[in-house]
Amino acid sequence: MFEEYVGKHLKNRHKYIGLKYAKEHGFPELISSSAYGICFKDEYKVVKDHEERVFLVFRIYYDSKPVYVDKRLVPGRPVKTITEIELFGEGYTEAELELAEKIARGYLELAVE
């Protein structure tokens, strides 16, 4: 779905862009040391006698490499290369998926070099 972005670099400010974008659209962001994402849906729905988890998540996985200039480390400026992008979940509607894809593409256009 987002294959054209795999192998490209994230901007250094991708987390700031994502936070601003997620707040603008009202969804929480997901941050880890090797991934970034937006949670579009995360809830439980009661079906008959049990609960089913309903979720929809956009996630970017990346490798982070330090940057050196004249053999000196440049702190806080690693190069982040996208290795995988996925939009996955269970129990979401087609309309929710379309909205999530539209928002994710908008984020990628801003955050990828």
N, CA, C and O atoms as a GROMACS GRO file, in nm:
protein
  452
    1MET      N    1   0.082  -0.120   0.000
    1MET     CA    2   0.000   0.000   0.000
    1MET      C    3   0.087   0.127   0.000
    1MET      O    4   0.052   0.226  -0.064
    2PHE      N    5   0.200   0.124   0.072
    2PHE     CA    6   0.288   0.240   0.081
    2PHE      C    7   0.429   0.204   0.034
    2PHE      O    8   0.527   0.264   0.080
    3GLU      N    9   0.441   0.109  -0.056
    3GLU     CA   10   0.571   0.056  -0.099
    3GLU      C   11   0.664   0.163  -0.154
    3GLU      O   12   0.786   0.151  -0.143
    4GLU      N   13   0.609   0.268  -0.215
    4GLU     CA   14   0.692   0.371  -0.276
    4GLU      C   15   0.776   0.449  -0.174
    4GLU      O   16   0.870   0.520  -0.212
    5TYR      N   17   0.743   0.438  -0.045
    5TYR     CA   18   0.818   0.509   0.059
    5TYR      C   19   0.927   0.424   0.124
    5TYR      O   20   1.014   0.478   0.192
    6VAL      N   21   0.924   0.293   0.105
    6VAL     CA   22   1.024   0.204   0.164
    6VAL      C   23   1.160   0.237   0.102
    6VAL      O   24   1.173   0.247  -0.020
    7GLY      N   25   1.261   0.252   0.186
    7GLY     CA   26   1.395   0.286   0.141
    7GLY      C   27   1.424   0.435   0.144
    7GLY      O   28   1.539   0.477   0.127
    8LYS      N   29   1.322   0.516   0.165
    8LYS     CA   30   1.342   0.661   0.174
    8LYS      C   31   1.372   0.700   0.318
    8LYS      O   32   1.356   0.620   0.410
    9HIS      N   33   1.418   0.824   0.336
    9HIS     CA   34   1.456   0.872   0.468
    9HIS      C   35   1.347   0.958   0.530
    9HIS      O   36   1.280   1.036   0.462
   10LEU      N   37   1.331   0.942   0.661
   10LEU     CA   38   1.241   1.029   0.737
   10LEU      C   39   1.316   1.157   0.771
   10LEU      O   40   1.436   1.155   0.797
   11LYS      N   41   1.245   1.268   0.770
   11LYS     CA   42   1.305   1.394   0.812
   11LYS      C   43   1.338   1.387   0.960
   11LYS      O   44   1.276   1.311   1.035
   12ASN      N   45   1.436   1.465   1.003
   12ASN     CA   46   1.474   1.467   1.144
   12ASN      C   47   1.357   1.506   1.233
   12ASN      O   48   1.350   1.464   1.349
   13ARG      N   49   1.266   1.585   1.183
   13ARG     CA   50   1.153   1.633   1.263
   13ARG      C   51   1.027   1.549   1.239
   13ARG      O   52   0.916   1.599   1.259
   14HIS      N   53   1.041   1.424   1.197
   14HIS     CA   54   0.924   1.344   1.165
   14HIS      C   55   0.832   1.324   1.285
   14HIS      O   56   0.711   1.318   1.268
   15LYS      N   57   0.888   1.312   1.405
   15LYS     CA   58   0.802   1.293   1.524
   15LYS      C   59   0.724   1.419   1.555
   15LYS      O   60   0.608   1.411   1.596
   16TYR      N   61   0.785   1.536   1.537
   16TYR     CA   62   0.713   1.662   1.557
   16TYR      C   63   0.601   1.674   1.453
   16TYR      O   64   0.489   1.711   1.487
   17ILE      N   65   0.632   1.644   1.328
   17ILE     CA   66   0.531   1.649   1.222
   17ILE      C   67   0.418   1.552   1.254
   17ILE      O   68   0.300   1.587   1.240
   18GLY      N   69   0.453   1.432   1.298
   18GLY     CA   70   0.351   1.332   1.332
   18GLY      C   71   0.265   1.374   1.449
   18GLY      O   72   0.143   1.354   1.446
   19LEU      N   73   0.326   1.431   1.552
   19LEU     CA   74   0.249   1.477   1.668
   19LEU      C   75   0.151   1.586   1.627
   19LEU      O   76   0.034   1.583   1.665
   20LYS      N   77   0.198   1.682   1.550
   20LYS     CA   78   0.112   1.790   1.502
   20LYS      C   79  -0.001   1.734   1.414
   20LYS      O   80  -0.117   1.774   1.428
   21TYR      N   81   0.033   1.642   1.326
   21TYR     CA   82  -0.064   1.582   1.234
   21TYR      C   83  -0.167   1.498   1.311
   21TYR      O   84  -0.286   1.504   1.282
   22ALA      N   85  -0.119   1.419   1.408
   22ALA     CA   86  -0.209   1.335   1.487
   22ALA      C   87  -0.304   1.421   1.571
   22ALA      O   88  -0.423   1.391   1.579
   23LYS      N   89  -0.253   1.527   1.632
   23LYS     CA   90  -0.339   1.616   1.711
   23LYS      C   91  -0.442   1.685   1.623
   23LYS      O   92  -0.558   1.700   1.661
   24GLU      N   93  -0.398   1.726   1.504
   24GLU     CA   94  -0.489   1.794   1.410
   24GLU      C   95  -0.607   1.705   1.375
   24GLU      O   96  -0.720   1.753   1.360
   25HIS      N   97  -0.582   1.575   1.361
   25HIS     CA   98  -0.687   1.481   1.322
   25HIS      C   99  -0.749   1.409   1.442
   25HIS      O  100  -0.846   1.335   1.425
   26GLY      N  101  -0.695   1.430   1.562
   26GLY     CA  102  -0.755   1.374   1.682
   26GLY      C  103  -0.721   1.229   1.713
   26GLY      O  104  -0.798   1.161   1.780
   27PHE      N  105  -0.606   1.181   1.665
   27PHE     CA  106  -0.566   1.044   1.692
   27PHE      C  107  -0.433   1.044   1.768
   27PHE      O  108  -0.348   1.129   1.744
   28PRO      N  109  -0.414   0.949   1.860
   28PRO     CA  110  -0.287   0.942   1.934
   28PRO      C  111  -0.175   0.885   1.848
   28PRO      O  112  -0.199   0.804   1.757
   29GLU      N  113  -0.052   0.927   1.877
   29GLU     CA  114   0.063   0.873   1.805
   29GLU      C  115   0.126   0.760   1.886
   29GLU      O  116   0.106   0.750   2.007
   30LEU      N  117   0.201   0.676   1.818
   30LEU     CA  118   0.271   0.563   1.878
   30LEU      C  119   0.420   0.581   1.849
   30LEU      O  120   0.459   0.590   1.733
   31ILE      N  121   0.502   0.586   1.952
   31ILE     CA  122   0.645   0.609   1.933
   31ILE      C  123   0.727   0.500   2.000
   31ILE      O  124   0.698   0.460   2.113
   32SER      N  125   0.828   0.451   1.930
   32SER     CA  126   0.926   0.360   1.989
   32SER      C  127   1.062   0.393   1.928
   32SER      O  128   1.072   0.484   1.846
   33SER      N  129   1.165   0.323   1.967
   33SER     CA  130   1.300   0.353   1.919
   33SER      C  131   1.321   0.316   1.772
   33SER      O  132   1.413   0.369   1.709
   34SER      N  133   1.240   0.227   1.717
   34SER     CA  134   1.258   0.187   1.578
   34SER      C  135   1.129   0.192   1.497
   34SER      O  136   1.122   0.136   1.388
   35ALA      N  137   1.027   0.259   1.550
   35ALA     CA  138   0.900   0.269   1.478
   35ALA      C  139   0.826   0.395   1.520
   35ALA      O  140   0.847   0.450   1.628
   36TYR      N  141   0.738   0.438   1.431
   36TYR     CA  142   0.651   0.552   1.459
   36TYR      C  143   0.515   0.517   1.401
   36TYR      O  144   0.507   0.447   1.300
   37GLY      N  145   0.408   0.564   1.463
   37GLY     CA  146   0.277   0.533   1.408
   37GLY      C  147   0.167   0.619   1.464
   37GLY      O  148   0.188   0.702   1.552
   38ILE      N  149   0.048   0.596   1.409
   38ILE     CA  150  -0.074   0.664   1.453
   38ILE      C  151  -0.180   0.558   1.479
   38ILE      O  152  -0.201   0.469   1.396
   39CYS      N  153  -0.246   0.566   1.593
   39CYS     CA  154  -0.352   0.472   1.628
   39CYS      C  155  -0.485   0.534   1.589
   39CYS      O  156  -0.528   0.632   1.651
   40PHE      N  157  -0.550   0.480   1.489
   40PHE     CA  158  -0.676   0.535   1.440
   40PHE      C  159  -0.796   0.482   1.518
   40PHE      O  160  -0.899   0.549   1.529
   41LYS      N  161  -0.782   0.363   1.571
   41LYS     CA  162  -0.894   0.304   1.644
   41LYS      C  163  -0.838   0.199   1.739
   41LYS      O  164  -0.752   0.120   1.701
   42ASP      N  165  -0.887   0.198   1.863
   42ASP     CA  166  -0.846   0.097   1.960
   42ASP      C  167  -0.956   0.089   2.066
   42ASP      O  168  -0.963   0.173   2.156
   43GLU      N  169  -1.039  -0.010   2.054
   43GLU     CA  170  -1.151  -0.025   2.148
   43GLU      C  171  -1.194  -0.171   2.153
   43GLU      O  172  -1.146  -0.255   2.077
   44TYR      N  173  -1.284  -0.198   2.244
   44TYR     CA  174  -1.342  -0.331   2.256
   44TYR      C  175  -1.490  -0.323   2.228
   44TYR      O  176  -1.557  -0.230   2.272
   45LYS      N  177  -1.541  -0.421   2.156
   45LYS     CA  178  -1.681  -0.426   2.120
   45LYS      C  179  -1.740  -0.556   2.177
   45LYS      O  180  -1.682  -0.663   2.159
   46VAL      N  181  -1.854  -0.545   2.244
   46VAL     CA  182  -1.919  -0.664   2.300
   46VAL      C  183  -1.998  -0.732   2.189
   46VAL      O  184  -2.085  -0.672   2.126
   47VAL      N  185  -1.965  -0.860   2.167
   47VAL     CA  186  -2.033  -0.941   2.067
   47VAL      C  187  -2.086  -1.065   2.138
   47VAL      O  188  -2.008  -1.149   2.184
   48LYS      N  189  -2.218  -1.075   2.146
   48LYS     CA  190  -2.284  -1.185   2.217
   48LYS      C  191  -2.234  -1.193   2.360
   48LYS      O  192  -2.268  -1.108   2.443
   49ASP      N  193  -2.153  -1.292   2.392
   49ASP     CA  194  -2.110  -1.312   2.530
   49ASP      C  195  -1.961  -1.283   2.554
   49ASP      O  196  -1.907  -1.318   2.659
   50HIS      N  197  -1.894  -1.220   2.458
   50HIS     CA  198  -1.752  -1.189   2.476
   50HIS      C  199  -1.718  -1.054   2.412
   50HIS      O  200  -1.796  -0.996   2.336
   51GLU      N  201  -1.598  -1.006   2.444
   51GLU     CA  202  -1.551  -0.880   2.386
   51GLU      C  203  -1.453  -0.909   2.273
   51GLU      O  204  -1.372  -1.001   2.281
   52GLU      N  205  -1.462  -0.828   2.167
   52GLU     CA  206  -1.368  -0.838   2.057
   52GLU      C  207  -1.293  -0.706   2.046
   52GLU      O  208  -1.353  -0.598   2.058
   53ARG      N  209  -1.166  -0.714   2.024
   53ARG     CA  210  -1.086  -0.592   2.009
   53ARG      C  211  -1.101  -0.540   1.866
   53ARG      O  212  -1.091  -0.616   1.770
   54VAL      N  213  -1.124  -0.411   1.856
   54VAL     CA  214  -1.136  -0.344   1.728
   54VAL      C  215  -1.023  -0.241   1.722
   54VAL      O  216  -1.015  -0.153   1.808
   55PHE      N  217  -0.937  -0.251   1.621
   55PHE     CA  218  -0.825  -0.157   1.614
   55PHE      C  219  -0.783  -0.133   1.469
   55PHE      O  220  -0.809  -0.214   1.380
   56LEU      N  221  -0.718  -0.018   1.449
   56LEU     CA  222  -0.664   0.018   1.318
   56LEU      C  223  -0.540   0.104   1.344
   56LEU      O  224  -0.550   0.211   1.403
   57VAL      N  225  -0.425   0.056   1.299
   57VAL     CA  226  -0.297   0.120   1.330
   57VAL      C  227  -0.216   0.140   1.202
   57VAL      O  228  -0.210   0.052   1.116
   58PHE      N  229  -0.153   0.257   1.193
   58PHE     CA  230  -0.057   0.288   1.087
   58PHE      C  231   0.080   0.290   1.152
   58PHE      O  232   0.100   0.360   1.252
   59ARG      N  233   0.175   0.216   1.098
   59ARG     CA  234   0.306   0.210   1.161
   59ARG      C  235   0.417   0.210   1.055
   59ARG      O  236   0.408   0.142   0.953
   60ILE      N  237   0.522   0.288   1.084
   60ILE     CA  238   0.642   0.295   1.002
   60ILE      C  239   0.756   0.236   1.082
   60ILE      O  240   0.780   0.276   1.196
   61TYR      N  241   0.827   0.140   1.024
   61TYR     CA  242   0.947   0.084   1.087
   61TYR      C  243   1.068   0.140   1.015
   61TYR      O  244   1.067   0.153   0.893
   62TYR      N  245   1.172   0.171   1.090
   62TYR     CA  246   1.291   0.229   1.027
   62TYR      C  247   1.419   0.185   1.097
   62TYR      O  248   1.419   0.149   1.215
   63ASP      N  249   1.528   0.190   1.020
   63ASP     CA  250   1.663   0.170   1.074
   63ASP      C  251   1.721   0.308   1.097
   63ASP      O  252   1.705   0.398   1.014
   64SER      N  253   1.789   0.324   1.208
   64SER     CA  254   1.849   0.452   1.242
   64SER      C  255   2.001   0.438   1.246
   64SER      O  256   2.054   0.353   1.318
   65LYS      N  257   2.070   0.519   1.168
   65LYS     CA  258   2.216   0.516   1.163
   65LYS      C  259   2.271   0.652   1.205
   65LYS      O  260   2.217   0.755   1.162
   66PRO      N  261   2.376   0.655   1.288
   66PRO     CA  262   2.434   0.784   1.328
   66PRO      C  263   2.501   0.855   1.211
   66PRO      O  264   2.543   0.791   1.114
   67VAL      N  265   2.510   0.986   1.221
   67VAL     CA  266   2.574   1.067   1.118
   67VAL      C  267   2.709   1.116   1.170
   67VAL      O  268   2.719   1.162   1.284
   68TYR      N  269   2.811   1.104   1.086
   68TYR     CA  270   2.945   1.151   1.121
   68TYR      C  271   2.990   1.256   1.020
   68TYR      O  272   2.967   1.242   0.900
   69VAL      N  273   3.053   1.362   1.070
   69VAL     CA  274   3.114   1.464   0.985
   69VAL      C  275   3.260   1.475   1.029
   69VAL      O  276   3.288   1.506   1.145
   70ASP      N  277   3.351   1.450   0.936
   70ASP     CA  278   3.494   1.449   0.968
   70ASP      C  279   3.524   1.359   1.088
   70ASP      O  280   3.597   1.397   1.180
   71LYS      N  281   3.469   1.240   1.085
   71LYS     CA  282   3.488   1.138   1.189
   71LYS      C  283   3.435   1.178   1.326
   71LYS      O  284   3.468   1.114   1.426
   72ARG      N  285   3.354   1.283   1.332
   72ARG     CA  286   3.293   1.325   1.458
   72ARG      C  287   3.142   1.300   1.450
   72ARG      O  288   3.077   1.335   1.352
   73LEU      N  289   3.090   1.240   1.554
   73LEU     CA  290   2.947   1.210   1.561
   73LEU      C  291   2.866   1.339   1.570
   73LEU      O  292   2.898   1.429   1.649
   74VAL      N  293   2.762   1.348   1.490
   74VAL     CA  294   2.669   1.460   1.498
   74VAL      C  295   2.553   1.414   1.585
   74VAL      O  296   2.470   1.336   1.539
   75PRO      N  297   2.546   1.458   1.711
   75PRO     CA  298   2.442   1.409   1.802
   75PRO      C  299   2.302   1.456   1.760
   75PRO      O  300   2.282   1.568   1.714
   76GLY      N  301   2.206   1.365   1.778
   76GLY     CA  302   2.066   1.399   1.753
   76GLY      C  303   2.026   1.409   1.608
   76GLY      O  304   1.917   1.457   1.579
   77ARG      N  305   2.111   1.366   1.516
   77ARG     CA  306   2.079   1.375   1.374
   77ARG      C  307   2.098   1.243   1.300
   77ARG      O  308   2.162   1.241   1.195
   78PRO      N  309   2.045   1.133   1.351
   78PRO     CA  310   2.062   1.007   1.279
   78PRO      C  311   1.981   1.005   1.149
   78PRO      O  312   1.881   1.075   1.136
   79VAL      N  313   2.026   0.925   1.055
   79VAL     CA  314   1.954   0.904   0.931
   79VAL      C  315   1.860   0.786   0.954
   79VAL      O  316   1.904   0.677   0.989
   80LYS      N  317   1.732   0.809   0.933
   80LYS     CA  318   1.631   0.704   0.955
   80LYS      C  319   1.577   0.659   0.820
   80LYS      O  320   1.509   0.735   0.750
   81THR      N  321   1.608   0.535   0.786
   81THR     CA  322   1.566   0.478   0.658
   81THR      C  323   1.446   0.386   0.681
   81THR      O  324   1.452   0.295   0.763
   82ILE      N  325   1.339   0.411   0.608
   82ILE     CA  326   1.216   0.332   0.623
   82ILE      C  327   1.239   0.191   0.572
   82ILE      O  328   1.285   0.171   0.459
   83THR      N  329   1.206   0.092   0.656
   83THR     CA  330   1.221  -0.048   0.617
   83THR      C  331   1.087  -0.114   0.588
   83THR      O  332   1.079  -0.208   0.508
   84GLU      N  333   0.980  -0.065   0.652
   84GLU     CA  334   0.848  -0.125   0.632
   84GLU      C  335   0.741  -0.025   0.676
   84GLU      O  336   0.760   0.052   0.770
   85ILE      N  337   0.628  -0.028   0.607
   85ILE     CA  338   0.512   0.054   0.644
   85ILE      C  339   0.390  -0.035   0.636
   85ILE      O  340   0.371  -0.110   0.540
   86GLU      N  341   0.306  -0.026   0.738
   86GLU     CA  342   0.184  -0.108   0.736
   86GLU      C  343   0.066  -0.032   0.795
   86GLU      O  344   0.082   0.054   0.882
   87LEU      N  345  -0.049  -0.066   0.746
   87LEU     CA  346  -0.176  -0.018   0.798
   87LEU      C  347  -0.255  -0.145   0.825
   87LEU      O  348  -0.294  -0.215   0.732
   88PHE      N  349  -0.279  -0.175   0.953
   88PHE     CA  350  -0.337  -0.304   0.987
   88PHE      C  351  -0.438  -0.290   1.100
   88PHE      O  352  -0.441  -0.190   1.171
   89GLY      N  353  -0.520  -0.392   1.116
   89GLY     CA  354  -0.617  -0.393   1.224
   89GLY      C  355  -0.722  -0.500   1.206
   89GLY      O  356  -0.712  -0.587   1.120
   90GLU      N  357  -0.824  -0.490   1.291
   90GLU     CA  358  -0.937  -0.584   1.289
   90GLU      C  359  -1.064  -0.509   1.326
   90GLU      O  360  -1.062  -0.423   1.414
   91GLY      N  361  -1.173  -0.541   1.260
   91GLY     CA  362  -1.303  -0.489   1.298
   91GLY      C  363  -1.333  -0.347   1.253
   91GLY      O  364  -1.432  -0.288   1.296
   92TYR      N  365  -1.250  -0.290   1.167
   92TYR     CA  366  -1.273  -0.154   1.120
   92TYR      C  367  -1.363  -0.155   0.996
   92TYR      O  368  -1.379  -0.258   0.931
   93THR      N  369  -1.421  -0.040   0.964
   93THR     CA  370  -1.506  -0.029   0.846
   93THR      C  371  -1.423   0.017   0.726
   93THR      O  372  -1.311   0.065   0.742
   94GLU      N  373  -1.479   0.003   0.609
   94GLU     CA  374  -1.411   0.048   0.487
   94GLU      C  375  -1.389   0.199   0.490
   94GLU      O  376  -1.285   0.248   0.445
   95ALA      N  377  -1.485   0.273   0.543
   95ALA     CA  378  -1.473   0.419   0.554
   95ALA      C  379  -1.359   0.457   0.649
   95ALA      O  380  -1.285   0.551   0.622
   96GLU      N  381  -1.345   0.384   0.759
   96GLU     CA  382  -1.236   0.410   0.854
   96GLU      C  383  -1.100   0.382   0.789
   96GLU      O  384  -1.004   0.456   0.810
   97LEU      N  385  -1.093   0.274   0.711
   97LEU     CA  386  -0.970   0.240   0.642
   97LEU      C  387  -0.932   0.348   0.540
   97LEU      O  388  -0.816   0.388   0.531
   98GLU      N  389  -1.030   0.395   0.464
   98GLU     CA  390  -1.004   0.499   0.364
   98GLU      C  391  -0.955   0.627   0.430
   98GLU      O  392  -0.861   0.690   0.381
   99LEU      N  393  -1.016   0.667   0.542
   99LEU     CA  394  -0.974   0.786   0.614
   99LEU      C  395  -0.832   0.768   0.668
   99LEU      O  396  -0.750   0.859   0.658
  100ALA      N  397  -0.804   0.652   0.726
  100ALA     CA  398  -0.671   0.624   0.781
  100ALA      C  399  -0.565   0.629   0.671
  100ALA      O  400  -0.457   0.684   0.691
  101GLU      N  401  -0.595   0.572   0.555
  101GLU     CA  402  -0.500   0.574   0.445
  101GLU      C  403  -0.475   0.717   0.396
  101GLU      O  404  -0.362   0.754   0.368
  102LYS      N  405  -0.579   0.796   0.388
  102LYS     CA  406  -0.566   0.936   0.345
  102LYS      C  407  -0.479   1.015   0.444
  102LYS      O  408  -0.389   1.089   0.402
  103ILE      N  409  -0.504   0.999   0.573
  103ILE     CA  410  -0.426   1.069   0.676
  103ILE      C  411  -0.281   1.020   0.675
  103ILE      O  412  -0.188   1.100   0.686
  104ALA      N  413  -0.260   0.888   0.663
  104ALA     CA  414  -0.124   0.832   0.661
  104ALA      C  415  -0.046   0.883   0.541
  104ALA      O  416   0.072   0.916   0.555
  105ARG      N  417  -0.108   0.890   0.426
  105ARG     CA  418  -0.040   0.943   0.306
  105ARG      C  419  -0.004   1.090   0.323
  105ARG      O  420   0.103   1.133   0.280
  106GLY      N  421  -0.093   1.166   0.386
  106GLY     CA  422  -0.064   1.306   0.413
  106GLY      C  423   0.056   1.322   0.504
  106GLY      O  424   0.143   1.406   0.482
  107TYR      N  425   0.061   1.238   0.609
  107TYR     CA  426   0.176   1.240   0.700
  107TYR      C  427   0.304   1.206   0.625
  107TYR      O  428   0.405   1.274   0.640
  108LEU      N  429   0.300   1.100   0.544
  108LEU     CA  430   0.419   1.058   0.471
  108LEU      C  431   0.469   1.166   0.377
  108LEU      O  432   0.590   1.185   0.364
  109GLU      N  433   0.380   1.236   0.312
  109GLU     CA  434   0.420   1.344   0.220
  109GLU      C  435   0.497   1.453   0.296
  109GLU      O  436   0.589   1.512   0.240
  110LEU      N  437   0.460   1.479   0.420
  110LEU     CA  438   0.527   1.581   0.499
  110LEU      C  439   0.656   1.532   0.566
  110LEU      O  440   0.751   1.608   0.582
  111ALA      N  441   0.659   1.404   0.605
  111ALA     CA  442   0.768   1.354   0.689
  111ALA      C  443   0.881   1.282   0.615
  111ALA      O  444   0.985   1.253   0.675
  112VAL      N  445   0.862   1.252   0.488
  112VAL     CA  446   0.964   1.178   0.412
  112VAL      C  447   1.040   1.274   0.322
  112VAL      O  448   0.981   1.359   0.256
  113GLU      N  449   1.174   1.259   0.322
  113GLU     CA  450   1.259   1.345   0.238
  113GLU      C  451   1.253   1.301   0.093
  113GLU      O  452   1.317   1.361   0.007
   0.00000   0.00000   0.00000
